[in-house]
Amino acid sequence: MTMLVVAEHDNRMLRPATLSAVTAAARIGGDIAVLVAGRECGAAARAAAQVSGVRTVLHADAAHYEHALAEELAPLIVKAAAGMSHVLAPATTFGKNIMPRVAAMLDVAQISDVVRVESPDTFVRPIYAGNALATVQSTDAVKVLTVRATGFDAAPAGGGNAGVVTLEPTPSTGLSAFVGQELTRSERPELTAAKVIVSGGRGLGSAENFRMIDALADKLGAAVGASRAAVDAGFVPNDYQVGQTGKIVAPELYIAVGISGAIQHLAGMKDSKVIVAINKDAEAPIFEVADYGLVADLFQAVPELIAALDK
Amino acid sequence: MKILVPIKRVVDANVRVRVKSDRSGVELANLKMAMNPFCEIAMEEAVRQQEAGTVKEIVAVTVGGAQCQDILRTALAMGADRAILVETDVEAQPLGVAKVLRAVADREKPEVIILGKQAIDDDNNQTGQMLAALLGWAQGTFASKLEFAGGGLRVTREVDGGLETLMLKLPAIVTTDLRLNEPRYVKLPNIMKAKKKPLDVIKAADLGVDLTSRLKVLKVEEPPARGGGIKVASVQELVHRLRNERKVI
């Protein structure tokens, strides 16, 4: 049995979620091949060859793979999947965009957001914003999965020694073209890989007040997240959103400030190890999942907390 | 230009579901049902494009039982010109739904199909991308902005790192993210008008689509509950506990 893991990378380095997908593949059991497709992505392919447990790296280089367009990558993945038992990708916006297209081309179902492997054909995934866990069995010849990074530890990035095989690019479909991107630049850790996250909600009241969250995060070396309400209100960009349809996180410590705790938000963070909630409304649902709840005015509590961390 | 808007009937977003005691699924009896929130955003976007003059006709479509007519009436009240119910008793999965929608697209020949990125019941996030594959069309998923430009469709997408803009050739598939728009409240006169708009019913079997499930749900369980937390009296107590009890700071 050979499995294909589709790597998410920036042409130089692998994204951490790729390493979780490798671990999921290892749980299924069998040989693991990693597909690295991009433009001048030799460095990423070499990085994939170092990952512990990887047997083969399939490296495809072409200009039309540079921006990971689904229309271009899907035919290549289908080609690379020939003879494979499973095709896996991280359940990030990269994998969520491309993999259903691959599954439909293969005429198989996709199993989204896998959090546990029960057997080579049976997987556990959350439904209803994580309020239920479904165990599903695939009857398809090829299993197409997206893997939720919070469910699997990252495979060690070193220690492997895979062979790199060059894959002939598929022709460009020309259906879509990359125009540009506006990426959030930050010195802080990446939200989905951070050990500590401080998230702010509607209670902050403004983009200006949200800087308090930044200050607290910087004090803790934490990443900054937000509830949907804070993103919709324009306090922070969309990529800060933690929740059912945003990012799924499970850090060691999650501090929710001014977040009421709608089920959609809880879906994105309730697997965190320790949850702290600071909210002036003692009845807020966030307190139901919090290990430590502080009923207080955040405008007093947060500066106090920043000061207390200095001591 | 014609836009097709496939929509789904789901349990209302504010309802907290419970797992059935026999672990066969979640309890849906007597719960409030509604149009999936991302589908509402898709409908709203189609109506705004029509109001801007780029779109002539909006056709809403859903796949399911007769009870799904209620969300089609809502779509008609929001501004759809026609609605189609593809009727089936099978609880169709994304690949099956995408095949039904391909058959509908073959009949209707829309230039653009706008769908919600994800249904809030099964959280699959698959149908739009699968439909794009089956039709061989371009796809702009997780859209936060749409503009018709230069004979194509310019789509801004919400991605993990921020925003990305693509240019799609038409015909194209778009799936909606939260920031695309804020759906309107349906007004009473529009609800009355919607009752007179055409709603066609097609049997799924007549479209010759195989809706057999490829995935078997073996069981559905409650997620592990979190241990009970405590309220702390002060910031000092909080810091003390995080440092000494949990050692996370």
XYZ file of C-alpha atoms in Angstrom:
560
model
C 0.000 0.000 0.000
C 1.408 3.385 -0.981
C -0.027 6.710 0.113
C 0.381 10.113 -1.461
C 0.694 13.179 0.758
C 0.245 16.460 -1.105
C 2.706 18.943 0.406
C 1.745 22.513 1.162
C 4.834 24.700 0.860
C 6.023 28.115 -0.288
C 8.443 26.663 -2.887
C 11.234 26.793 -0.280
C 9.875 25.327 2.944
C 7.122 22.890 3.888
C 4.204 24.303 5.869
C 3.932 22.638 9.306
C 0.478 21.192 8.507
C 2.144 19.006 5.852
C 4.068 17.231 8.628
C 0.811 16.415 10.436
C -0.557 14.913 7.220
C 2.578 12.715 7.027
C 1.874 11.488 10.569
C -1.722 10.675 9.601
C -0.398 8.673 6.639
C 2.005 6.817 8.956
C -0.961 5.910 11.196
C -2.702 4.340 8.196
C 0.475 2.350 7.534
C 2.320 1.761 4.264
C 4.858 3.553 2.094
C 4.570 7.322 2.056
C 5.209 9.389 -1.047
C 5.098 13.188 -0.819
C 4.181 15.282 -3.851
C 5.931 18.644 -3.994
C 4.606 20.674 -6.903
C 5.575 24.284 -7.454
C 7.854 26.624 -9.309
C 11.561 26.321 -8.557
C 10.549 24.310 -5.514
C 13.659 22.085 -5.345
C 14.392 23.310 -1.813
C 10.908 22.282 -0.646
C 11.342 18.881 -2.333
C 14.676 18.383 -0.530
C 13.020 19.390 2.763
C 10.292 16.787 2.145
C 12.981 14.128 1.534
C 14.346 14.800 5.044
C 11.002 14.222 6.771
C 11.022 11.126 8.917
C 8.970 8.273 7.455
C 8.849 9.512 3.861
C 9.888 6.904 1.291
C 9.703 8.893 -1.950
C 9.352 12.530 -2.969
C 7.630 13.270 -6.247
C 8.869 16.637 -7.488
C 7.017 18.505 -10.221
C 8.293 21.911 -11.286
C 6.469 24.251 -13.652
C 5.529 27.936 -13.838
C 1.813 27.111 -13.667
C 2.253 25.348 -10.309
C 3.686 28.454 -8.603
C 0.500 29.623 -6.880
C -1.079 26.238 -6.120
C -4.096 26.906 -8.348
C -6.606 24.059 -7.979
C -7.220 23.874 -11.739
C -3.503 23.254 -12.356
C -2.613 21.054 -9.392
C -5.629 18.719 -9.438
C -4.721 16.984 -12.752
C -1.147 16.503 -11.508
C -2.328 15.013 -8.203
C -4.696 12.681 -10.073
C -1.787 11.559 -12.235
C 0.479 11.057 -9.209
C -2.299 9.148 -7.410
C -2.270 6.285 -9.917
C -1.805 3.062 -7.951
C -2.037 4.842 -4.573
C -4.408 3.668 -1.846
C -4.786 7.065 -0.140
C -4.301 10.699 -1.065
C -3.893 13.075 1.884
C -3.452 16.817 2.246
C -3.616 19.192 5.201
C -7.094 20.588 5.961
C -5.886 24.150 5.380
C -7.306 26.541 2.781
C -4.739 24.936 0.407
C -6.003 21.386 0.916
C -9.666 22.350 1.255
C -9.506 24.147 -2.075
C -7.781 21.439 -4.092
C -8.675 18.031 -2.669
C -12.429 17.890 -3.432
C -11.530 18.698 -7.036
C -9.116 15.753 -6.988
C -11.698 13.463 -5.376
C -14.354 14.293 -7.986
C -11.855 13.702 -10.811
C -11.141 10.284 -9.273
C -14.906 9.731 -8.783
C -14.470 9.078 -5.071
C -15.790 10.702 -1.904
C -13.572 12.900 0.237
C -13.295 12.603 3.985
C -12.737 16.120 5.316
C -10.948 17.177 8.511
C -9.840 13.745 9.682
C -8.836 13.897 13.370
C -8.223 10.183 13.955
C -7.348 7.093 11.910
C -9.208 3.956 13.044
C -8.080 1.676 10.220
C -7.006 2.076 6.572
C -10.635 2.654 5.540
C -12.189 4.118 8.701
C -11.664 7.630 10.013
C -13.061 9.987 12.645
C -14.100 13.537 11.754
C -16.014 16.303 13.532
C -19.448 17.384 12.306
C -21.867 20.093 13.494
C -19.089 22.486 14.533
C -17.398 19.759 16.538
C -20.518 19.029 18.602
C -20.368 15.455 17.331
C -17.664 13.108 16.070
C -18.555 10.810 13.174
C -16.721 7.555 12.467
C -16.953 6.975 8.720
C -15.886 4.074 6.556
C -14.983 4.590 2.923
C -16.011 2.040 0.309
C -13.980 3.755 -2.437
C -10.873 2.196 -3.968
C -8.878 5.378 -3.302
C -9.381 7.279 -0.066
C -9.048 11.045 -0.373
C -8.563 12.753 2.999
C -7.878 16.180 4.383
C -6.124 16.046 7.729
C -6.731 18.395 10.629
C -3.340 19.358 12.049
C -4.627 19.513 15.642
C -5.368 15.771 15.491
C -1.841 14.622 14.628
C 1.620 15.593 15.893
C 4.016 16.887 13.262
C 6.318 14.226 11.810
C 9.986 15.007 12.603
C 11.308 17.330 9.866
C 14.671 15.511 9.928
C 15.992 11.982 10.000
C 14.489 10.864 6.706
C 16.325 10.025 3.521
C 13.771 9.723 0.736
C 14.607 9.427 -2.927
C 13.465 12.352 -5.098
C 11.784 11.448 -8.368
C 11.046 14.109 -10.967
C 7.496 14.106 -12.228
C 6.649 15.381 -15.708
C 4.314 18.403 -15.334
C 0.759 18.155 -16.624
C -0.159 20.784 -19.230
C -1.598 24.083 -17.986
C -5.399 24.308 -18.122
C -5.321 28.114 -18.268
C -8.699 28.262 -16.498
C -7.539 30.617 -13.760
C -4.715 33.067 -13.196
C -3.079 34.451 -10.071
C -3.496 38.233 -9.812
C -2.047 39.093 -6.420
C -2.096 38.547 -2.702
C -2.293 40.548 0.479
C -0.677 38.497 3.185
C -0.693 39.517 6.827
C 2.888 40.102 7.904
C 3.708 39.406 11.492
C 6.719 38.665 13.656
C 4.491 36.590 15.908
C 4.186 32.787 15.707
C 1.782 31.343 13.148
C -1.678 30.875 14.648
C -2.020 27.174 13.866
C 1.479 26.332 15.158
C 1.614 28.572 18.261
C 1.966 27.203 21.803
C 0.116 30.187 23.247
C -2.712 32.144 21.611
C -4.420 35.299 22.800
C -7.729 35.934 21.030
C -9.942 38.986 21.138
C -13.633 39.385 20.465
C -16.356 41.937 20.030
C -15.782 43.097 23.628
C -12.641 44.941 22.510
C -14.868 47.465 20.756
C -12.408 48.794 18.171
C -9.307 48.062 16.113
C -7.417 50.497 18.336
C -8.420 48.683 21.518
C -7.453 45.383 19.898
C -3.794 46.473 20.269
C -4.167 45.488 23.917
C -4.436 41.906 22.697
C -1.281 42.380 20.626
C 0.541 43.735 23.670
C -0.534 40.797 25.829
C 0.430 38.349 23.074
C 3.873 39.924 22.717
C 4.397 39.621 26.454
C 3.653 35.873 26.195
C 5.357 35.223 22.846
C 1.893 34.257 21.643
C 0.019 34.322 18.352
C -3.049 36.550 18.020
C -6.468 35.220 17.089
C -9.972 36.635 16.962
C -13.615 35.675 16.990
C -15.731 36.085 13.876
C -17.399 39.131 15.439
C -14.043 40.904 15.755
C -13.155 40.114 12.129
C -16.567 41.136 10.795
C -16.278 44.412 12.730
C -12.971 45.056 10.978
C -10.795 45.040 14.119
C -8.405 42.515 12.499
C -7.959 40.750 9.098
C -9.832 37.573 8.140
C -6.849 35.284 8.688
C -7.067 35.909 12.456
C -10.413 34.105 12.708
C -10.548 31.042 14.941
C -13.645 28.864 14.586
C -15.743 26.341 12.695
C -15.037 27.928 9.339
C -11.821 29.727 10.218
C -8.702 28.267 11.762
C -8.753 25.274 14.085
C -6.210 25.600 16.880
C -5.168 23.563 19.908
C -2.363 25.394 21.727
C -1.046 24.729 25.226
C -2.715 27.928 26.390
C -5.630 29.807 24.811
C -6.670 33.118 26.340
C -10.053 34.387 25.146
C -10.606 38.061 25.872
C -13.995 39.680 25.361
C -15.254 36.622 23.479
C -18.747 35.397 24.384
C -18.140 31.869 23.063
C -20.577 31.125 20.230
C -20.529 27.416 19.243
C -18.856 28.428 15.977
C -15.924 29.900 17.924
C -15.712 27.036 20.432
C -15.420 24.630 17.479
C -12.080 26.195 16.623
C -10.403 26.196 20.034
C -11.989 23.801 22.513
C -9.225 21.214 22.084
C -6.714 23.678 23.560
C -4.932 22.281 26.610
C -5.638 25.163 28.991
C -8.347 27.727 28.261
C -8.590 31.087 30.026
C -11.604 33.348 29.536
C -11.804 36.994 30.519
C -15.274 38.436 30.123
C -17.427 40.832 32.105
C -20.559 38.730 31.495
C -20.493 35.893 34.035
C -23.124 34.033 31.973
C -21.062 34.024 28.736
C -20.860 30.483 27.254
C -17.065 30.780 26.941
C -16.891 30.069 30.692
C -18.375 26.594 30.079
C -15.177 25.488 28.319
C -12.702 27.616 30.291
C -10.361 26.030 32.831
C -9.912 29.450 34.412
C -12.554 32.111 34.109
C -12.093 35.694 35.197
C -15.271 37.761 35.336
C -13.896 41.250 34.873
C -13.811 44.321 32.681
C -11.164 43.454 30.114
C -10.010 47.077 29.915
C -8.827 46.753 33.515
C -7.893 43.075 33.537
C -5.684 42.999 30.441
C -3.341 45.862 31.466
C -3.218 44.314 34.936
C -2.338 40.947 33.419
C 0.419 42.481 31.282
C 1.848 44.144 34.386
C 1.560 40.933 36.444
C 3.498 38.954 33.839
C 6.477 41.283 34.362
C 6.727 40.321 38.002
C -25.993 36.287 -17.711
C -27.579 33.531 -15.690
C -26.481 32.539 -12.172
C -27.305 29.216 -10.581
C -27.338 29.177 -6.774
C -27.397 25.707 -5.172
C -28.533 25.883 -1.553
C -28.907 23.469 1.352
C -31.428 23.058 4.168
C -29.693 22.573 7.511
C -30.440 22.821 11.198
C -30.553 26.474 12.279
C -27.101 27.875 13.147
C -28.186 28.806 16.683
C -29.424 25.342 17.611
C -27.104 23.090 19.563
C -27.572 19.533 18.346
C -27.469 16.398 20.495
C -26.175 12.996 19.522
C -28.841 10.249 19.377
C -28.648 7.699 22.163
C -28.169 4.852 19.658
C -25.186 6.779 18.184
C -26.634 6.569 14.655
C -26.527 10.316 14.105
C -27.709 13.578 15.643
C -31.259 14.249 16.805
C -32.964 16.472 14.228
C -36.642 15.833 15.018
C -38.576 19.045 15.749
C -35.507 21.268 15.393
C -35.700 24.584 13.593
C -34.343 24.236 10.048
C -33.107 27.022 7.785
C -31.081 27.851 4.719
C -27.372 27.194 5.394
C -25.784 30.590 6.300
C -23.121 30.352 3.572
C -25.890 29.623 1.025
C -27.676 32.803 2.144
C -24.471 34.703 1.359
C -24.412 33.037 -2.084
C -28.049 34.047 -2.718
C -27.366 37.597 -1.546
C -24.381 37.911 -3.874
C -26.421 36.737 -6.862
C -29.128 39.296 -6.045
C -26.571 42.097 -5.684
C -25.057 41.198 -9.063
C -28.534 41.290 -10.558
C -29.215 44.678 -8.951
C -25.905 45.913 -10.408
C -27.163 44.911 -13.854
C -24.646 42.147 -14.605
C -27.108 39.307 -14.140
C -30.411 38.673 -15.856
C -31.698 35.547 -14.195
C -31.106 33.814 -10.865
C -32.092 30.171 -10.459
C -31.967 28.617 -6.983
C -31.708 24.845 -6.686
C -31.607 22.331 -3.876
C -31.400 18.558 -3.545
C -33.518 16.772 -0.934
C -37.006 15.912 0.243
C -40.246 17.850 -0.335
C -39.653 19.772 2.919
C -36.753 21.578 1.213
C -39.286 23.723 -0.672
C -39.253 26.103 2.319
C -35.692 27.279 1.697
C -36.384 27.602 -2.024
C -39.284 29.947 -1.150
C -36.858 31.914 1.020
C -34.463 32.109 -1.929
C -37.310 33.323 -4.140
C -38.207 35.927 -1.538
C -34.565 37.073 -1.446
C -34.676 37.624 -5.204
C -34.289 34.377 -7.150
C -36.433 34.342 -10.307
C -37.047 30.597 -10.358
C -36.361 27.610 -8.148
C -35.773 23.918 -8.734
C -36.143 21.115 -6.222
C -34.332 17.942 -7.211
C -36.325 15.552 -5.098
C -34.829 12.497 -3.442
C -35.236 10.614 -0.173
C -31.569 9.673 -0.214
C -29.407 11.744 2.115
C -27.015 12.677 -0.647
C -23.320 13.215 0.010
C -21.248 15.963 -1.673
C -20.136 13.885 -4.688
C -23.736 12.826 -5.396
C -25.007 16.386 -4.952
C -22.280 17.661 -7.294
C -23.382 15.124 -9.925
C -27.002 16.258 -9.617
C -25.899 19.884 -9.928
C -23.846 19.060 -13.023
C -26.986 17.620 -14.603
C -28.928 20.778 -13.648
C -26.123 22.987 -15.010
C -26.215 21.038 -18.282
C -29.915 21.947 -18.615
C -29.747 25.520 -17.332
C -26.391 26.562 -18.823
C -25.489 29.256 -16.279
C -22.314 31.325 -16.705
C -21.665 31.363 -12.965
C -22.612 29.014 -10.135
C -22.331 30.459 -6.622
C -22.468 28.125 -3.616
C -21.756 28.391 0.084
C -18.261 27.172 0.909
C -19.497 24.779 3.570
C -22.715 23.489 5.117
C -22.787 23.901 8.875
C -24.167 20.387 9.463
C -21.624 18.021 7.914
C -18.897 20.708 7.613
C -17.566 19.050 4.449
C -16.536 22.042 2.311
C -16.526 19.955 -0.890
C -19.537 20.403 -3.175
C -18.434 23.540 -5.075
C -14.955 22.225 -5.802
C -16.365 18.831 -6.879
C -18.863 20.511 -9.186
C -16.052 22.589 -10.717
C -14.111 19.379 -11.389
C -17.107 17.606 -12.963
C -17.858 20.579 -15.233
C -14.181 21.292 -15.947
C -14.678 24.923 -14.860
C -12.488 27.371 -12.955
C -13.139 27.698 -9.217
C -12.875 30.647 -6.853
C -13.359 29.238 -3.369
C -13.819 31.099 -0.041
C -14.619 34.343 -1.863
C -14.766 37.676 -0.056
C -15.152 39.822 -3.202
C -16.428 39.264 -6.759
C -16.086 41.515 -9.793
C -16.881 40.840 -13.414
C -13.952 42.270 -15.390
C -12.439 41.811 -18.826
C -14.793 38.996 -19.796
C -13.877 36.999 -16.698
C -14.472 36.957 -12.986
C -12.058 38.497 -10.501
C -12.340 36.739 -7.148
C -10.687 37.726 -3.875
C -10.295 34.680 -1.629
C -9.851 34.329 2.126
C -6.800 32.105 2.569
C -4.832 31.082 5.668
C -2.203 33.784 5.147
C -4.594 36.628 4.270
C -6.215 37.394 0.920
C -5.509 36.170 -2.603
C -6.960 37.433 -5.870
C -7.517 35.235 -8.920
C -8.887 35.870 -12.385
C -11.241 33.115 -13.542
C -12.368 32.325 -17.060
C -16.132 31.973 -17.457
C -18.071 29.834 -16.869
C -16.895 29.569 -13.279
C -17.752 28.300 -9.811
C -17.586 30.547 -6.762
C -17.909 29.463 -3.131
C -18.677 32.111 -0.542
C -16.896 33.045 2.647
C -18.285 35.129 5.503
C -17.044 38.545 4.443
C -18.529 38.509 0.925
C -21.689 40.311 2.053
C -24.319 40.495 4.744
C -27.540 38.811 3.610
C -30.680 40.950 3.669
C -33.710 40.312 5.808
C -36.590 39.095 3.718
C -39.517 41.516 3.745
C -43.139 40.397 3.960
C -44.217 41.697 0.500
C -41.348 39.718 -1.028
C -42.459 36.577 0.800
C -45.931 37.063 -0.703
C -44.450 37.636 -4.177
C -42.257 34.546 -3.820
C -45.348 32.347 -3.514
C -46.199 33.149 -7.126
C -42.740 32.520 -8.556
C -42.121 29.213 -10.385
C -40.788 26.271 -8.382
C -40.157 23.156 -10.453
C -39.752 19.710 -8.977
C -37.542 17.171 -10.760
C -37.079 13.622 -9.515
C -33.391 12.908 -8.917
C -33.914 9.531 -10.567
C -34.940 11.296 -13.795
C -31.527 12.956 -13.979
C -29.860 9.534 -14.118
C -27.497 10.320 -11.258
C -26.214 7.635 -8.907
C -26.672 8.957 -5.359
C -25.389 5.850 -3.586
C -23.296 6.791 -0.552
C -19.612 5.990 -0.763
C -19.140 6.618 2.932
C -20.788 4.606 5.675
C -21.351 6.356 8.974
C -20.497 3.687 11.544
C -21.291 5.814 14.591
C -21.725 9.372 15.795
C -20.560 10.268 19.299
C -20.361 13.222 21.649
C -16.870 14.716 21.736
C -15.022 14.183 25.030
C -16.272 16.747 27.521
C -13.847 19.194 29.075
C -13.292 18.898 32.794
C -15.046 21.530 34.859
C -13.174 24.801 35.183
C -13.077 27.310 37.992
C -13.591 31.035 38.324
C -10.581 32.947 39.598
C -11.037 35.997 41.793
C -8.266 38.168 40.423
C -5.580 38.600 37.807
C -3.005 37.684 40.461
C -4.711 34.369 41.139
C -4.925 33.661 37.408
C -1.217 34.288 36.860
C -0.338 32.224 39.922
C -2.368 29.245 38.714
C -1.095 29.400 35.132
C 2.494 29.584 36.396
C 2.417 27.083 39.207
C -0.526 24.741 38.643
C -0.379 24.369 34.878
C 3.104 25.704 34.103
C 1.952 27.134 30.767
C 3.507 30.588 31.176
